[in-house]
Coordinates of C-alpha atoms in Angstrom, one line a residue:
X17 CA -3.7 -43.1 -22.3
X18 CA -6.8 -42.7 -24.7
X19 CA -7.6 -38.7 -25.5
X20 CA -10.7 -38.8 -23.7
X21 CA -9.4 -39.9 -20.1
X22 CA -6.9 -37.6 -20.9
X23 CA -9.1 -34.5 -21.2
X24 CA -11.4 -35.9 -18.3
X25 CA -8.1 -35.4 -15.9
X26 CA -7.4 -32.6 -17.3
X27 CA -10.4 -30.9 -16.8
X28 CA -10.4 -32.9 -13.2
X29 CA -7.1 -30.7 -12.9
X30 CA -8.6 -27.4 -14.1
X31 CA -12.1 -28.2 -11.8
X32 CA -9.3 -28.7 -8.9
X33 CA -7.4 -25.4 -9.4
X34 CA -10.4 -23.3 -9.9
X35 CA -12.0 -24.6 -6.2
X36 CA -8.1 -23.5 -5.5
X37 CA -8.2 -20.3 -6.8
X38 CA -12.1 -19.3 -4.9
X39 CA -11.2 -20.2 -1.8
X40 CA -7.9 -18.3 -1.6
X41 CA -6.9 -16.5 1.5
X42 CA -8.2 -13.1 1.9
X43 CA -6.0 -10.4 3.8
X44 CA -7.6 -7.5 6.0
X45 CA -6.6 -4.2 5.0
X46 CA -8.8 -2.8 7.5
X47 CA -11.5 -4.0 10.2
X48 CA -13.6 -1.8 13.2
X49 CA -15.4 -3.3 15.7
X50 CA -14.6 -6.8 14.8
X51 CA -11.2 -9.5 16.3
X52 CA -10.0 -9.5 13.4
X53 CA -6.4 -7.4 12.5
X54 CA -4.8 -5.8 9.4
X55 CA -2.3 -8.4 7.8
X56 CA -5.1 -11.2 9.2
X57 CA -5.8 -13.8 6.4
X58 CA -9.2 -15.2 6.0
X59 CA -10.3 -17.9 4.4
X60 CA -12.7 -16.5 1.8
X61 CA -14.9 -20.2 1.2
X62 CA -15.5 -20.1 5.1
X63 CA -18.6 -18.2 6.4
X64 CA -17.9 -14.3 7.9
X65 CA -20.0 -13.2 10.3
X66 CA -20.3 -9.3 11.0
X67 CA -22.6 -8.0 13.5
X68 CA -24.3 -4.5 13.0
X69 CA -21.9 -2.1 12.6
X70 CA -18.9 -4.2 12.3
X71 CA -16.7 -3.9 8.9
X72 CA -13.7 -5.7 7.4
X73 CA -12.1 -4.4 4.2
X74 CA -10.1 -7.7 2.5
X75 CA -7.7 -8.0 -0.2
X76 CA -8.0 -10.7 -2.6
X77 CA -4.9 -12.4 -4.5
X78 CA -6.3 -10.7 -7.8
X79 CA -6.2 -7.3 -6.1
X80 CA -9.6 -6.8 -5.3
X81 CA -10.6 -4.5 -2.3
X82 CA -13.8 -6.3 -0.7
X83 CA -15.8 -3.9 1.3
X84 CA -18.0 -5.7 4.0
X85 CA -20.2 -4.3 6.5
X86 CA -22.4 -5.9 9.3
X87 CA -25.2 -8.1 9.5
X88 CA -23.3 -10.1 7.4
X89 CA -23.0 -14.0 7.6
X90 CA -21.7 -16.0 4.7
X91 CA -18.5 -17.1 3.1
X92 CA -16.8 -13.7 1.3
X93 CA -16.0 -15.4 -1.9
X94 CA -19.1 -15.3 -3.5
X95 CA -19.2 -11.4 -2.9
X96 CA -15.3 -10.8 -4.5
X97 CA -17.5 -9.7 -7.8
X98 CA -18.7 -6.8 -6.1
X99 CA -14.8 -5.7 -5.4
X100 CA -13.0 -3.1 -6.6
X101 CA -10.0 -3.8 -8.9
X102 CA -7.3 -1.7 -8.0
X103 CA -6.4 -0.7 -11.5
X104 CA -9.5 1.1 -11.6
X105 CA -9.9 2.5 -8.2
X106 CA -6.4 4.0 -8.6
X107 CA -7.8 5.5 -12.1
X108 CA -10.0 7.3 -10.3
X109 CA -8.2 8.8 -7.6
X110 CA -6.0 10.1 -10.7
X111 CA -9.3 11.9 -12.3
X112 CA -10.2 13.2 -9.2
X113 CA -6.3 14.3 -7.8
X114 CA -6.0 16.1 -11.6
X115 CA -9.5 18.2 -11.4
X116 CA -8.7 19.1 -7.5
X117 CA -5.0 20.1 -9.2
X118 CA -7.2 22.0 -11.6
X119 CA -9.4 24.1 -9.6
X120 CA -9.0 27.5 -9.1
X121 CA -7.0 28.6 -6.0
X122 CA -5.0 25.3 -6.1
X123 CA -1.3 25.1 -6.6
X124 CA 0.5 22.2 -8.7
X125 CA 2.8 22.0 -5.5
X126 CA 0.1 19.8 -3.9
X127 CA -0.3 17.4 -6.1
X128 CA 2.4 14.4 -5.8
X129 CA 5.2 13.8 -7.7
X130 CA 5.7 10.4 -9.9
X131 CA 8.0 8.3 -8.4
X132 CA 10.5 6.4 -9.6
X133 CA 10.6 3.1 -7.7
X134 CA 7.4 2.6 -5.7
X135 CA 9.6 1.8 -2.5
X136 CA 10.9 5.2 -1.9
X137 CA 9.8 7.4 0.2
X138 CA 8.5 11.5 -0.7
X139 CA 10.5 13.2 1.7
X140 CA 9.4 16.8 0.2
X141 CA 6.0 16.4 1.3
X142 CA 3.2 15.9 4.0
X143 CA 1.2 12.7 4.1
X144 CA 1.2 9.3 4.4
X145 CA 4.1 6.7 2.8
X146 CA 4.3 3.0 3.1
X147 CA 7.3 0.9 4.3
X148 CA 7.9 -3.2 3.7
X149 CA 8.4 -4.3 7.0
X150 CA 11.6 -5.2 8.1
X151 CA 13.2 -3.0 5.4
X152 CA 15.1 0.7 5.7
X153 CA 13.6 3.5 4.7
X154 CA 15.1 4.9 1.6
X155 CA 13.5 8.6 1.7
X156 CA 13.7 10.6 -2.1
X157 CA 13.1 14.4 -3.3
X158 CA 12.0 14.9 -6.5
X159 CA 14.5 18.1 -7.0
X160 CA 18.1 16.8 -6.5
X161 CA 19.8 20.1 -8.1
X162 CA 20.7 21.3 -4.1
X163 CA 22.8 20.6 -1.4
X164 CA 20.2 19.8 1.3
X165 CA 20.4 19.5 5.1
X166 CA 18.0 16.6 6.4
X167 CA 16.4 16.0 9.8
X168 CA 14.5 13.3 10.8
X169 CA 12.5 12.8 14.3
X170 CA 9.4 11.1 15.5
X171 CA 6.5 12.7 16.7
X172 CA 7.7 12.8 20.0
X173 CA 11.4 13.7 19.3
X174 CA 12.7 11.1 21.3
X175 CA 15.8 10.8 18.8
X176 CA 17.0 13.2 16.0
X177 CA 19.1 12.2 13.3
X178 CA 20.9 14.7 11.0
X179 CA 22.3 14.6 7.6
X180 CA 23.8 16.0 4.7
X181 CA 21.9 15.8 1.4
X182 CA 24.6 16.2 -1.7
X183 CA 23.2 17.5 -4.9
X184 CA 22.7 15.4 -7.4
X185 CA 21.1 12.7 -5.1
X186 CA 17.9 12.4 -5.0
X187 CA 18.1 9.4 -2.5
X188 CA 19.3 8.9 1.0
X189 CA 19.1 5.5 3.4
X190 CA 18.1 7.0 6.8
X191 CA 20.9 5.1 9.3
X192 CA 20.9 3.3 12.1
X193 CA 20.7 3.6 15.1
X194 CA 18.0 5.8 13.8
X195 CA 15.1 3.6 12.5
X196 CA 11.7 4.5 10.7
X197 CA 9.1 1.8 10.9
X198 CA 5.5 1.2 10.4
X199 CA 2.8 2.5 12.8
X200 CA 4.6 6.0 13.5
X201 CA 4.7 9.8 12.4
X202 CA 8.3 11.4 11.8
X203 CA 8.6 15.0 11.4
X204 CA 11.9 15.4 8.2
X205 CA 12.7 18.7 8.1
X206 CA 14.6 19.7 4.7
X207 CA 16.7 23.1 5.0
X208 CA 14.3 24.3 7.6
X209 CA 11.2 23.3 6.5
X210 CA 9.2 20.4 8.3
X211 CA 6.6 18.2 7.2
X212 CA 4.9 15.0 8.9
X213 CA 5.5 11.8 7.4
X214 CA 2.8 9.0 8.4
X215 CA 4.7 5.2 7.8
X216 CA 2.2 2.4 7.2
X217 CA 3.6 -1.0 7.1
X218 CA 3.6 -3.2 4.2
X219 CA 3.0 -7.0 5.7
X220 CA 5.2 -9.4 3.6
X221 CA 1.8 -12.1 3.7
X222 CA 1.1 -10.0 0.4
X223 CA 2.2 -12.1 -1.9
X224 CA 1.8 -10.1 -5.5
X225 CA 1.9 -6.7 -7.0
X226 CA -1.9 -6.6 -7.0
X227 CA -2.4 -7.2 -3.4
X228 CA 0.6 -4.7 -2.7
X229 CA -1.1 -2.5 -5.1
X230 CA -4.3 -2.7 -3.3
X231 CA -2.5 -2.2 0.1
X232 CA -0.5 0.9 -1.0
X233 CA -3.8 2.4 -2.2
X234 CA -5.9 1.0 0.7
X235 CA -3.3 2.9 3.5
X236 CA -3.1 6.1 1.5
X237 CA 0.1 5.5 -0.5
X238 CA -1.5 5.9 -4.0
X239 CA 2.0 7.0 -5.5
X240 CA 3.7 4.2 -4.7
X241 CA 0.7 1.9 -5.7
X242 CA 0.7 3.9 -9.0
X243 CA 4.7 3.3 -9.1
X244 CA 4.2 -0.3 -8.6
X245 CA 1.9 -0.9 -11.3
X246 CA 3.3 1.2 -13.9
X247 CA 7.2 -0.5 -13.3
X248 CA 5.0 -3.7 -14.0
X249 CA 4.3 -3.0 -17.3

């Protein structure tokens, strides 16, 4: 094979995987007013059409957050430019988390702690975590030095589970037949004092630590979006 047909396939194969790559699928994160469903993939080379007042949020394979809103009637790919990578969105929340940490009147207490593996979950705190689905919940405390007594119940303490929390842990698998899942609050009480824990799932259609990233940070789990890029590097 001469150099030149070899470069025109090659190029042909490069042309090929580019088309490829633009008309990946495209995951909603979020969508109001519209049939479409978190975990939904699109495809982003076919035309979306969004009525006034309708929005989708999608997540690219590159781990871009697309923002749409309606009228809107073409194919999404040619707007993933105007994304938002999720390296710098999450740079931003940090900015923003450190001068609210650094305003008068505000304790250190309320900023999150760095975790250590961006599957746990903060049981030592209020807010929102996110949980791979069809996984266990592994819950974690940032201070490990105490013995610690652990109760877990949903929101409408149809079950409670108990447990004992040794020191030097700072991780604990919540048991069956208790189960913690996506799409639910659970109040975890540690020695006495409660907080509630918001558990958005984590579809397994994301198929890279961008997109997870972007997911994590998309549903309110910047930690663990933080965790996942920094054990990446």
């Amino acid at each position: 094979m001469t150099f030149a047909k070899r470069t025109l396939i090659s190029l042909a194969l490069l042309g090929s995987s580019c088309a490829a790559a633009s008309a990946a699928d495209l995951v909603v994160l979020e969508a109001r007013g519209v049939n479409l469903r978190p975990g939904q993939t699109i495809d982003s080379a076919k035309p979306l059409t969004l009525k006034q007042g309708q929005h989708v949020t999608l997540i690219s394979p590159a781990g871009i957050t697309l923002k749409l809103d309606g009228p809107y009637d073409k194919a999404p790919a040619g707007d993933q430019a105007k994304g938002t990578n999720v390296t710098s969105a999450l740079s931003l929340l940090v900015t923003q988390r450190q001068a609210r940490v650094g305003e008068v009147g505000t304790t250190r207490g309320n900023a999150p702690s760095v975790l250590p593996d961006p599957w746990v979950l903060d049981a030592s705190r209020a807010g929102t975590v996110c949980l791979r689905e069809g996984t266990e919940a592994v819950l974690w405390r940032p201070d490990s030095a105490r013995d610690t007594e652990l109760t877990v119940a949903p929101a409408d303490r149809s079950w409670k589970t108990e447990a004992h929390w040794p020191a030097g842990a700072d991780r604990i698998m919540v048991q069956a037949p208790a189960m913690i899942r996506g799409g639910a609050t659970y109040l975890v009480t540690l020695n006495g004092a409660q907080s509630a824990m918001k558990v958005e799932n984590v579809p397994p259609i994301l198929s890279n630590d961008p997109m997870r990233a972007a997911w994590l940070a998309g549903k309110g789990c910047e930690s663990q979006a933080e965790a996942l890029l920094r054990n990446r590097q």
